mmCIF file of C-alpha atoms and ligand atoms in Angstrom:
data_model
loop_
_atom_site.group_PDB
_atom_site.id
_atom_site.type_symbol
_atom_site.label_atom_id
_atom_site.label_comp_id
_atom_site.label_asym_id
_atom_site.label_seq_id
_atom_site.Cartn_x
_atom_site.Cartn_y
_atom_site.Cartn_z
ATOM 1 C CA UNK A 1 0.284 -0.112 0.347
ATOM 2 C CA UNK A 2 1.362 3.549 0.084
ATOM 3 C CA UNK A 3 3.498 5.320 2.807
ATOM 4 C CA UNK A 4 1.801 7.178 6.021
ATOM 5 C CA UNK A 5 3.181 9.718 4.953
ATOM 6 C CA UNK A 6 1.301 10.475 1.709
ATOM 7 C CA UNK A 7 -1.917 12.822 1.964
ATOM 8 C CA UNK A 8 -5.751 10.210 0.601
ATOM 9 C CA UNK A 9 -7.112 10.854 -2.565
ATOM 10 C CA UNK A 10 -9.915 9.526 -3.777
ATOM 11 C CA UNK A 11 -13.581 10.308 -4.761
ATOM 12 C CA UNK A 12 -17.365 9.748 -5.872
ATOM 13 C CA UNK A 13 -17.675 10.701 -10.076
ATOM 14 C CA UNK A 14 -21.098 11.026 -10.549
ATOM 15 C CA UNK A 15 -23.395 14.301 -12.710
ATOM 16 C CA UNK A 16 -25.104 15.043 -10.421
ATOM 17 C CA UNK A 17 -23.086 14.511 -7.791
ATOM 18 C CA UNK A 18 -24.792 17.160 -4.697
ATOM 19 C CA UNK A 19 -27.029 14.109 -3.155
ATOM 20 C CA UNK A 20 -24.172 11.704 -3.169
ATOM 21 C CA UNK A 21 -23.252 9.876 0.786
ATOM 22 C CA UNK A 22 -20.098 8.718 -0.401
ATOM 23 C CA UNK A 23 -18.181 11.373 1.015
ATOM 24 C CA UNK A 24 -20.105 10.883 4.130
ATOM 25 C CA UNK A 25 -19.484 7.636 5.051
ATOM 26 C CA UNK A 26 -15.224 7.525 3.472
ATOM 27 C CA UNK A 27 -14.100 10.746 5.458
ATOM 28 C CA UNK A 28 -15.929 9.343 8.403
ATOM 29 C CA UNK A 29 -13.572 6.478 7.958
ATOM 30 C CA UNK A 30 -10.609 7.909 7.311
ATOM 31 C CA UNK A 31 -11.282 10.142 10.618
ATOM 32 C CA UNK A 32 -11.957 6.657 11.997
ATOM 33 C CA UNK A 33 -8.862 5.368 11.221
ATOM 34 C CA UNK A 34 -6.564 7.719 12.254
ATOM 35 C CA UNK A 35 -6.148 8.731 8.352
ATOM 36 C CA UNK A 36 -5.077 12.021 6.610
ATOM 37 C CA UNK A 37 -6.720 12.287 3.381
ATOM 38 C CA UNK A 38 -9.877 13.407 2.009
ATOM 39 C CA UNK A 39 -13.078 11.541 -0.430
ATOM 40 C CA UNK A 40 -14.164 14.460 -2.586
ATOM 41 C CA UNK A 41 -17.223 14.959 -4.183
ATOM 42 C CA UNK A 42 -16.669 15.218 -8.093
ATOM 43 C CA UNK A 43 -19.517 16.635 -10.600
ATOM 44 C CA UNK A 44 -17.914 15.268 -14.080
ATOM 45 C CA UNK A 45 -19.902 15.576 -16.860
ATOM 46 C CA UNK A 46 -20.632 12.334 -19.113
ATOM 47 C CA UNK A 47 -18.342 13.358 -21.936
ATOM 48 C CA UNK A 48 -15.836 14.539 -19.702
ATOM 49 C CA UNK A 49 -15.332 10.426 -17.607
ATOM 50 C CA UNK A 50 -12.368 9.726 -19.448
ATOM 51 C CA UNK A 51 -10.184 12.133 -19.007
ATOM 52 C CA UNK A 52 -10.900 12.638 -15.517
ATOM 53 C CA UNK A 53 -10.566 8.988 -14.917
ATOM 54 C CA UNK A 54 -7.306 9.641 -16.957
ATOM 55 C CA UNK A 55 -5.853 11.908 -14.940
ATOM 56 C CA UNK A 56 -6.387 9.755 -11.752
ATOM 57 C CA UNK A 57 -2.539 8.842 -11.208
ATOM 58 C CA UNK A 58 -1.583 12.145 -11.985
ATOM 59 C CA UNK A 59 -3.633 13.771 -9.311
ATOM 60 C CA UNK A 60 -2.048 11.032 -6.983
ATOM 61 C CA UNK A 61 -5.980 9.757 -6.334
ATOM 62 C CA UNK A 62 -6.320 5.459 -4.850
ATOM 63 C CA UNK A 63 -9.591 5.450 -6.967
ATOM 64 C CA UNK A 64 -12.269 6.426 -7.083
ATOM 65 C CA UNK A 65 -16.923 5.188 -6.466
ATOM 66 C CA UNK A 66 -18.864 5.835 -9.667
ATOM 67 C CA UNK A 67 -22.933 6.746 -9.537
ATOM 68 C CA UNK A 68 -25.108 8.043 -12.020
ATOM 69 C CA UNK A 69 -24.405 8.165 -15.090
ATOM 70 C CA UNK A 70 -20.958 7.272 -15.050
ATOM 71 C CA UNK A 71 -21.077 3.190 -14.170
ATOM 72 C CA UNK A 72 -21.718 1.488 -17.826
ATOM 73 C CA UNK A 73 -19.561 4.583 -19.777
ATOM 74 C CA UNK A 74 -16.630 3.255 -18.046
ATOM 75 C CA UNK A 75 -16.306 -0.438 -18.278
ATOM 76 C CA UNK A 76 -14.898 0.958 -21.858
ATOM 77 C CA UNK A 77 -12.359 3.347 -20.296
ATOM 78 C CA UNK A 78 -10.397 1.520 -17.794
ATOM 79 C CA UNK A 79 -7.370 -0.718 -18.615
ATOM 80 C CA UNK A 80 -9.242 -3.680 -16.384
ATOM 81 C CA UNK A 81 -12.053 -4.889 -15.209
ATOM 82 C CA UNK A 82 -13.084 -7.263 -12.418
ATOM 83 C CA UNK A 83 -14.281 -10.297 -13.201
ATOM 84 C CA UNK A 84 -17.979 -9.395 -10.881
ATOM 85 C CA UNK A 85 -17.810 -5.530 -12.896
ATOM 86 C CA UNK A 86 -17.741 -7.992 -16.513
ATOM 87 C CA UNK A 87 -20.404 -9.695 -14.789
ATOM 88 C CA UNK A 88 -22.834 -7.509 -13.898
ATOM 89 C CA UNK A 89 -21.728 -4.577 -16.800
ATOM 90 C CA UNK A 90 -21.048 -1.702 -14.794
ATOM 91 C CA UNK A 91 -18.185 -0.126 -13.058
ATOM 92 C CA UNK A 92 -18.649 1.143 -9.189
ATOM 93 C CA UNK A 93 -15.374 1.149 -7.808
ATOM 94 C CA UNK A 94 -12.110 2.029 -9.923
ATOM 95 C CA UNK A 95 -9.135 1.669 -8.556
ATOM 96 C CA UNK A 96 -5.514 3.457 -9.581
ATOM 97 C CA UNK A 97 -2.747 0.790 -9.751
ATOM 98 C CA UNK A 98 1.315 0.895 -8.552
ATOM 99 C CA UNK A 99 1.520 1.418 -12.627
ATOM 100 C CA UNK A 100 -0.488 4.338 -13.218
ATOM 101 C CA UNK A 101 -3.594 1.105 -14.788
ATOM 102 C CA UNK A 102 -7.342 1.113 -14.035
ATOM 103 C CA UNK A 103 -8.611 -1.848 -12.692
ATOM 104 C CA UNK A 104 -12.432 -0.790 -12.531
ATOM 105 C CA UNK A 105 -14.938 -3.857 -9.929
ATOM 106 C CA UNK A 106 -18.682 -3.215 -8.890
ATOM 107 C CA UNK A 107 -19.129 -4.233 -4.838
ATOM 108 C CA UNK A 108 -22.176 -3.138 -5.212
ATOM 109 C CA UNK A 109 -23.668 -6.995 -4.920
ATOM 110 C CA UNK A 110 -21.131 -7.364 -2.173
ATOM 111 C CA UNK A 111 -22.948 -4.664 -0.482
ATOM 112 C CA UNK A 112 -26.549 -5.784 -0.824
ATOM 113 C CA UNK A 113 -25.931 -8.939 0.860
ATOM 114 C CA UNK A 114 -23.320 -7.944 3.099
ATOM 115 C CA UNK A 115 -25.786 -5.507 4.878
ATOM 116 C CA UNK A 116 -28.356 -8.628 4.318
ATOM 117 C CA UNK A 117 -26.495 -10.443 6.229
ATOM 118 C CA UNK A 118 -25.645 -7.459 8.993
ATOM 119 C CA UNK A 119 -29.544 -6.840 8.970
ATOM 120 C CA UNK A 120 -30.249 -10.337 9.390
ATOM 121 C CA UNK A 121 -28.260 -12.919 10.510
ATOM 122 C CA UNK A 122 -30.078 -15.991 10.158
ATOM 123 C CA UNK A 123 -30.861 -15.521 6.517
ATOM 124 C CA UNK A 124 -29.346 -18.238 3.833
ATOM 125 C CA UNK A 125 -29.113 -17.747 0.380
ATOM 126 C CA UNK A 126 -29.974 -20.881 -0.827
ATOM 127 C CA UNK A 127 -32.807 -20.870 1.631
ATOM 128 C CA UNK A 128 -35.645 -20.616 -0.498
ATOM 129 C CA UNK A 129 -35.822 -19.212 -4.121
ATOM 130 C CA UNK A 130 -35.392 -15.044 -3.823
ATOM 131 C CA UNK A 131 -37.283 -13.068 -6.046
ATOM 132 C CA UNK A 132 -36.176 -9.967 -8.127
ATOM 133 C CA UNK A 133 -38.273 -6.758 -8.817
ATOM 134 C CA UNK A 134 -36.359 -5.016 -11.194
ATOM 135 C CA UNK A 135 -33.732 -5.872 -13.455
ATOM 136 C CA UNK A 136 -32.166 -2.766 -14.089
ATOM 137 C CA UNK A 137 -28.755 -2.427 -13.825
ATOM 138 C CA UNK A 138 -29.131 -2.287 -10.102
ATOM 139 C CA UNK A 139 -30.993 -5.495 -9.651
ATOM 140 C CA UNK A 140 -27.511 -7.009 -12.135
ATOM 141 C CA UNK A 141 -25.852 -6.088 -9.522
ATOM 142 C CA UNK A 142 -28.286 -8.130 -6.571
ATOM 143 C CA UNK A 143 -28.088 -10.271 -8.873
ATOM 144 C CA UNK A 144 -24.337 -11.241 -9.416
ATOM 145 C CA UNK A 145 -24.772 -10.859 -4.989
ATOM 146 C CA UNK A 146 -26.898 -13.344 -4.345
ATOM 147 C CA UNK A 147 -25.674 -16.005 -6.957
ATOM 148 C CA UNK A 148 -22.311 -14.919 -5.331
ATOM 149 C CA UNK A 149 -23.321 -15.721 -1.922
ATOM 150 C CA UNK A 150 -25.476 -19.398 -2.614
ATOM 151 C CA UNK A 151 -28.643 -18.360 -4.317
ATOM 152 C CA UNK A 152 -29.893 -21.608 -6.166
ATOM 153 C CA UNK A 153 -32.800 -19.696 -7.675
ATOM 154 C CA UNK A 154 -33.462 -16.507 -8.205
ATOM 155 C CA UNK A 155 -36.786 -15.322 -10.155
ATOM 156 C CA UNK A 156 -36.377 -11.854 -12.048
ATOM 157 C CA UNK A 157 -39.572 -9.671 -12.309
ATOM 158 C CA UNK A 158 -39.139 -6.638 -14.580
ATOM 159 C CA UNK A 159 -42.396 -4.605 -16.220
ATOM 160 C CA UNK A 160 -40.678 -4.843 -19.416
ATOM 161 C CA UNK A 161 -40.626 -8.701 -19.417
ATOM 162 C CA UNK A 162 -37.407 -8.563 -22.196
ATOM 163 C CA UNK A 163 -35.062 -6.728 -20.254
ATOM 164 C CA UNK A 164 -35.396 -9.741 -17.849
ATOM 165 C CA UNK A 165 -35.332 -12.234 -19.946
ATOM 166 C CA UNK A 166 -31.859 -10.511 -21.511
ATOM 167 C CA UNK A 167 -30.546 -10.245 -17.835
ATOM 168 C CA UNK A 168 -31.615 -13.287 -16.972
ATOM 169 C CA UNK A 169 -29.628 -14.823 -19.746
ATOM 170 C CA UNK A 170 -26.248 -13.271 -18.555
ATOM 171 C CA UNK A 171 -26.379 -14.848 -15.850
ATOM 172 C CA UNK A 172 -27.382 -19.017 -16.165
ATOM 173 C CA UNK A 173 -29.534 -21.440 -14.983
ATOM 174 C CA UNK A 174 -29.931 -20.091 -11.510
ATOM 175 C CA UNK A 175 -31.788 -16.955 -12.642
ATOM 176 C CA UNK A 176 -35.227 -17.097 -14.454
ATOM 177 C CA UNK A 177 -37.669 -13.854 -16.577
ATOM 178 C CA UNK A 178 -41.018 -14.557 -15.127
ATOM 179 C CA UNK A 179 -44.348 -12.396 -16.453
ATOM 180 C CA UNK A 180 -44.598 -9.024 -14.828
ATOM 181 C CA UNK A 181 -48.727 -10.255 -13.438
ATOM 182 C CA UNK A 182 -46.723 -13.795 -11.918
ATOM 183 C CA UNK A 183 -44.806 -11.940 -8.869
ATOM 184 C CA UNK A 184 -47.364 -12.055 -6.317
ATOM 185 C CA UNK A 185 -47.864 -15.614 -7.160
ATOM 186 C CA UNK A 186 -44.675 -16.017 -6.920
ATOM 187 C CA UNK A 187 -44.166 -14.769 -3.157
ATOM 188 C CA UNK A 188 -46.059 -18.139 -1.668
ATOM 189 C CA UNK A 189 -43.052 -20.233 -1.571
ATOM 190 C CA UNK A 190 -39.824 -17.469 -1.723
ATOM 191 C CA UNK A 191 -37.320 -16.820 0.647
ATOM 192 C CA UNK A 192 -36.212 -13.761 -0.035
ATOM 193 C CA UNK A 193 -38.358 -10.167 -1.606
ATOM 194 C CA UNK A 194 -35.627 -7.524 -2.683
ATOM 195 C CA UNK A 195 -37.149 -3.927 -5.493
ATOM 196 C CA UNK A 196 -34.242 -3.200 -7.345
ATOM 197 C CA UNK A 197 -37.209 -0.707 -9.126
ATOM 198 C CA UNK A 198 -37.135 3.110 -8.320
ATOM 199 C CA UNK A 199 -40.028 2.510 -7.130
ATOM 200 C CA UNK A 200 -41.154 3.818 -3.486
ATOM 201 C CA UNK A 201 -38.553 6.909 -3.682
ATOM 202 C CA UNK A 202 -39.634 9.829 -1.784
ATOM 203 C CA UNK A 203 -41.196 10.965 -4.753
ATOM 204 C CA UNK A 204 -42.775 7.764 -6.112
ATOM 205 C CA UNK A 205 -45.347 5.578 -6.022
ATOM 206 C CA UNK A 206 -45.287 2.299 -4.125
ATOM 207 C CA UNK A 207 -44.046 -0.655 -5.950
ATOM 208 C CA UNK A 208 -47.326 -2.239 -6.926
ATOM 209 C CA UNK A 209 -46.295 -5.747 -5.024
ATOM 210 C CA UNK A 210 -48.675 -7.159 -2.070
ATOM 211 C CA UNK A 211 -47.175 -8.894 0.099
ATOM 212 C CA UNK A 212 -49.979 -10.772 1.134
ATOM 213 C CA UNK A 213 -49.237 -14.830 -0.205
ATOM 214 C CA UNK A 214 -45.024 -14.415 1.721
ATOM 215 C CA UNK A 215 -44.645 -17.334 4.253
ATOM 216 C CA UNK A 216 -43.626 -16.007 7.585
ATOM 217 C CA UNK A 217 -40.331 -16.500 7.216
ATOM 218 C CA UNK A 218 -40.121 -14.500 4.378
ATOM 219 C CA UNK A 219 -37.153 -11.156 4.226
ATOM 220 C CA UNK A 220 -38.042 -8.401 2.509
ATOM 221 C CA UNK A 221 -35.682 -5.514 0.943
ATOM 222 C CA UNK A 222 -35.048 -2.858 -0.900
ATOM 223 C CA UNK A 223 -32.670 -0.672 -1.835
ATOM 224 C CA UNK A 224 -34.559 2.389 -1.629
ATOM 225 C CA UNK A 225 -32.631 4.182 1.680
ATOM 226 C CA UNK A 226 -35.584 7.414 1.254
ATOM 227 C CA UNK A 227 -37.418 6.769 2.633
ATOM 228 C CA UNK A 228 -35.671 4.719 4.294
ATOM 229 C CA UNK A 229 -39.034 3.080 5.532
ATOM 230 C CA UNK A 230 -40.622 2.507 2.087
ATOM 231 C CA UNK A 231 -44.006 1.179 1.382
ATOM 232 C CA UNK A 232 -43.303 -2.064 0.630
ATOM 233 C CA UNK A 233 -41.096 -2.667 4.264
ATOM 234 C CA UNK A 234 -43.966 -1.128 5.491
ATOM 235 C CA UNK A 235 -46.447 -3.521 4.648
ATOM 236 C CA UNK A 236 -43.738 -6.560 5.425
ATOM 237 C CA UNK A 237 -43.541 -4.811 8.959
ATOM 238 C CA UNK A 238 -46.880 -4.460 9.501
ATOM 239 C CA UNK A 239 -47.049 -8.188 8.181
ATOM 240 C CA UNK A 240 -44.385 -9.310 10.909
ATOM 241 C CA UNK A 241 -41.845 -9.706 8.597
ATOM 242 C CA UNK A 242 -38.210 -9.283 8.989
ATOM 243 C CA UNK A 243 -37.809 -6.236 6.671
ATOM 244 C CA UNK A 244 -33.725 -4.734 5.279
ATOM 245 C CA UNK A 245 -33.562 -1.338 3.799
ATOM 246 C CA UNK A 246 -31.315 0.077 1.746
ATOM 247 C CA UNK A 247 -29.009 1.855 3.523
ATOM 248 C CA UNK A 248 -26.916 -0.910 4.737
ATOM 249 C CA UNK A 249 -26.476 -1.640 1.062
ATOM 250 C CA UNK A 250 -25.155 1.800 0.593
ATOM 251 C CA UNK A 251 -22.727 1.758 3.828
ATOM 252 C CA UNK A 252 -21.489 -2.106 3.178
ATOM 253 C CA UNK A 253 -19.997 -1.897 -0.743
ATOM 254 C CA UNK A 254 -17.986 1.022 0.656
ATOM 255 C CA UNK A 255 -16.042 -1.135 2.451
ATOM 256 C CA UNK A 256 -13.679 -3.475 -0.260
ATOM 257 C CA UNK A 257 -13.875 0.155 -2.268
ATOM 258 C CA UNK A 258 -11.846 1.847 1.732
ATOM 259 C CA UNK A 259 -9.578 -1.276 1.542
ATOM 260 C CA UNK A 260 -8.501 -1.308 -1.956
ATOM 261 C CA UNK A 261 -7.299 1.921 -1.790
ATOM 262 C CA UNK A 262 -6.333 2.387 2.005
ATOM 263 C CA UNK A 263 -5.194 -1.068 3.110
ATOM 264 C CA UNK A 264 -7.767 -0.956 5.794
ATOM 265 C CA UNK A 265 -11.404 -2.770 5.972
ATOM 266 C CA UNK A 266 -13.291 0.070 7.598
ATOM 267 C CA UNK A 267 -16.763 -1.549 9.611
ATOM 268 C CA UNK A 268 -19.714 -0.594 10.082
ATOM 269 C CA UNK A 269 -21.396 1.109 12.534
ATOM 270 C CA UNK A 270 -23.995 2.180 13.992
ATOM 271 C CA UNK A 271 -22.894 5.267 14.808
ATOM 272 C CA UNK A 272 -22.162 5.810 10.720
ATOM 273 C CA UNK A 273 -25.360 4.848 10.063
ATOM 274 C CA UNK A 274 -26.772 7.190 12.088
ATOM 275 C CA UNK A 275 -24.658 9.825 11.128
ATOM 276 C CA UNK A 276 -26.372 9.414 7.179
ATOM 277 C CA UNK A 277 -30.026 8.675 8.993
ATOM 278 C CA UNK A 278 -29.711 12.239 9.747
ATOM 279 C CA UNK A 279 -29.733 12.932 6.451
ATOM 280 C CA UNK A 280 -32.419 11.635 4.791
HETATM 281 P P1 ATR B 1 -30.338 1.014 -12.137
HETATM 282 O O1 ATR B 1 -30.129 0.906 -13.657
HETATM 283 O O2 ATR B 1 -30.669 2.279 -11.197
HETATM 284 O O3 ATR B 1 -31.900 -0.087 -11.350
HETATM 285 P P2 ATR B 1 -32.996 1.636 -14.193
HETATM 286 O O4 ATR B 1 -32.487 0.818 -15.571
HETATM 287 O O5 ATR B 1 -33.455 3.562 -15.002
HETATM 288 O O6 ATR B 1 -32.543 1.909 -13.398
HETATM 289 O O7 ATR B 1 -33.852 0.083 -13.674
HETATM 290 C C1 ATR B 1 -35.245 0.986 -12.793
HETATM 291 C C2 ATR B 1 -35.905 -0.406 -13.129
HETATM 292 O O8 ATR B 1 -37.284 0.315 -11.825
HETATM 293 C C3 ATR B 1 -36.545 -0.810 -14.023
HETATM 294 O O9 ATR B 1 -36.416 -2.764 -13.817
HETATM 295 C C4 ATR B 1 -38.244 -0.662 -14.454
HETATM 296 O O10 ATR B 1 -38.901 -1.186 -14.980
HETATM 297 P P3 ATR B 1 -38.942 -1.485 -16.640
HETATM 298 O O11 ATR B 1 -37.779 -2.065 -17.475
HETATM 299 O O12 ATR B 1 -40.074 -1.782 -17.154
HETATM 300 O O13 ATR B 1 -38.880 0.144 -17.073
HETATM 301 C C5 ATR B 1 -38.677 0.446 -13.711
HETATM 302 N N1 ATR B 1 -39.810 0.137 -12.751
HETATM 303 C C6 ATR B 1 -39.919 2.116 -13.348
HETATM 304 N N2 ATR B 1 -40.419 2.443 -13.228
HETATM 305 C C7 ATR B 1 -41.848 1.388 -12.951
HETATM 306 C C8 ATR B 1 -43.272 0.905 -11.827
HETATM 307 N N3 ATR B 1 -44.204 2.077 -12.551
HETATM 308 N N4 ATR B 1 -43.300 0.442 -12.497
HETATM 309 C C9 ATR B 1 -42.709 -1.616 -12.103
HETATM 310 N N5 ATR B 1 -41.158 -1.257 -12.554
HETATM 311 C C10 ATR B 1 -40.459 0.409 -12.622
#
């Protein structure tokens, strides 16, 4: 890793970027582990993503995160992609190597399963079918994370069936696409339901999904974290089901990125979570 005396630098590239909670997360850890440095919000317009990423080594950045709309565009810019970024089709973390080359990684799926485990320690990926709602980039990351965790059956439901089919084809026999109309019937033997769409977010209507058919042992998860308690999670809790909000995924995806850049795998502390919650 880097010398102790070095001023550590990383950041998050997005457009817009002001809403990002990543600076709060990484600057909390820099302080907590006694490291000198800063993690900056970087407003990068799409046409300049290549120039911005290629400038990282000259600026002595250890790397950066990528958020909307840069995650897919970065695939063609970095020098190397790890297996997960390739499979997900998106980069959320760039690491600057000693020789100045850029490696693209994706820790969103890791963040999802790590957050599930932290919130529901009894959860097992092979406990039963997982139902994933949505088929965008977030859904691909969640599916990759579930497969890595040992999921044996993943059912993807998307308003537009074709996108679910395309997603399923890329992941092999563990993942199958299903018709939107069949989503509620498919809950009857499910162990986990995940919303990866923007439905339920502030300003959006609730996800159109009744949980009545779910077994009492099932876990309900939402990657939306604004609001923390989406209508889907409120409905789950009203039924007495375990519910996991999206803030844990945001915090846990940041941990391996921080480790790659700065050499310490940081902790997702209750204090960090409370600090972010106070901004929501
Ligand atoms: P991301 O990459 O962040 O996941 P995305 O690619 O825009 O975002 O995907 C958004 C997801 O929300 C999609 O699965 C989308 O369904 P479509 O593929 O049919 O567009 C889903 N979504 C958006 N609005 C929806 C709605 N009103 N009802 C159900 N699903 C919706």
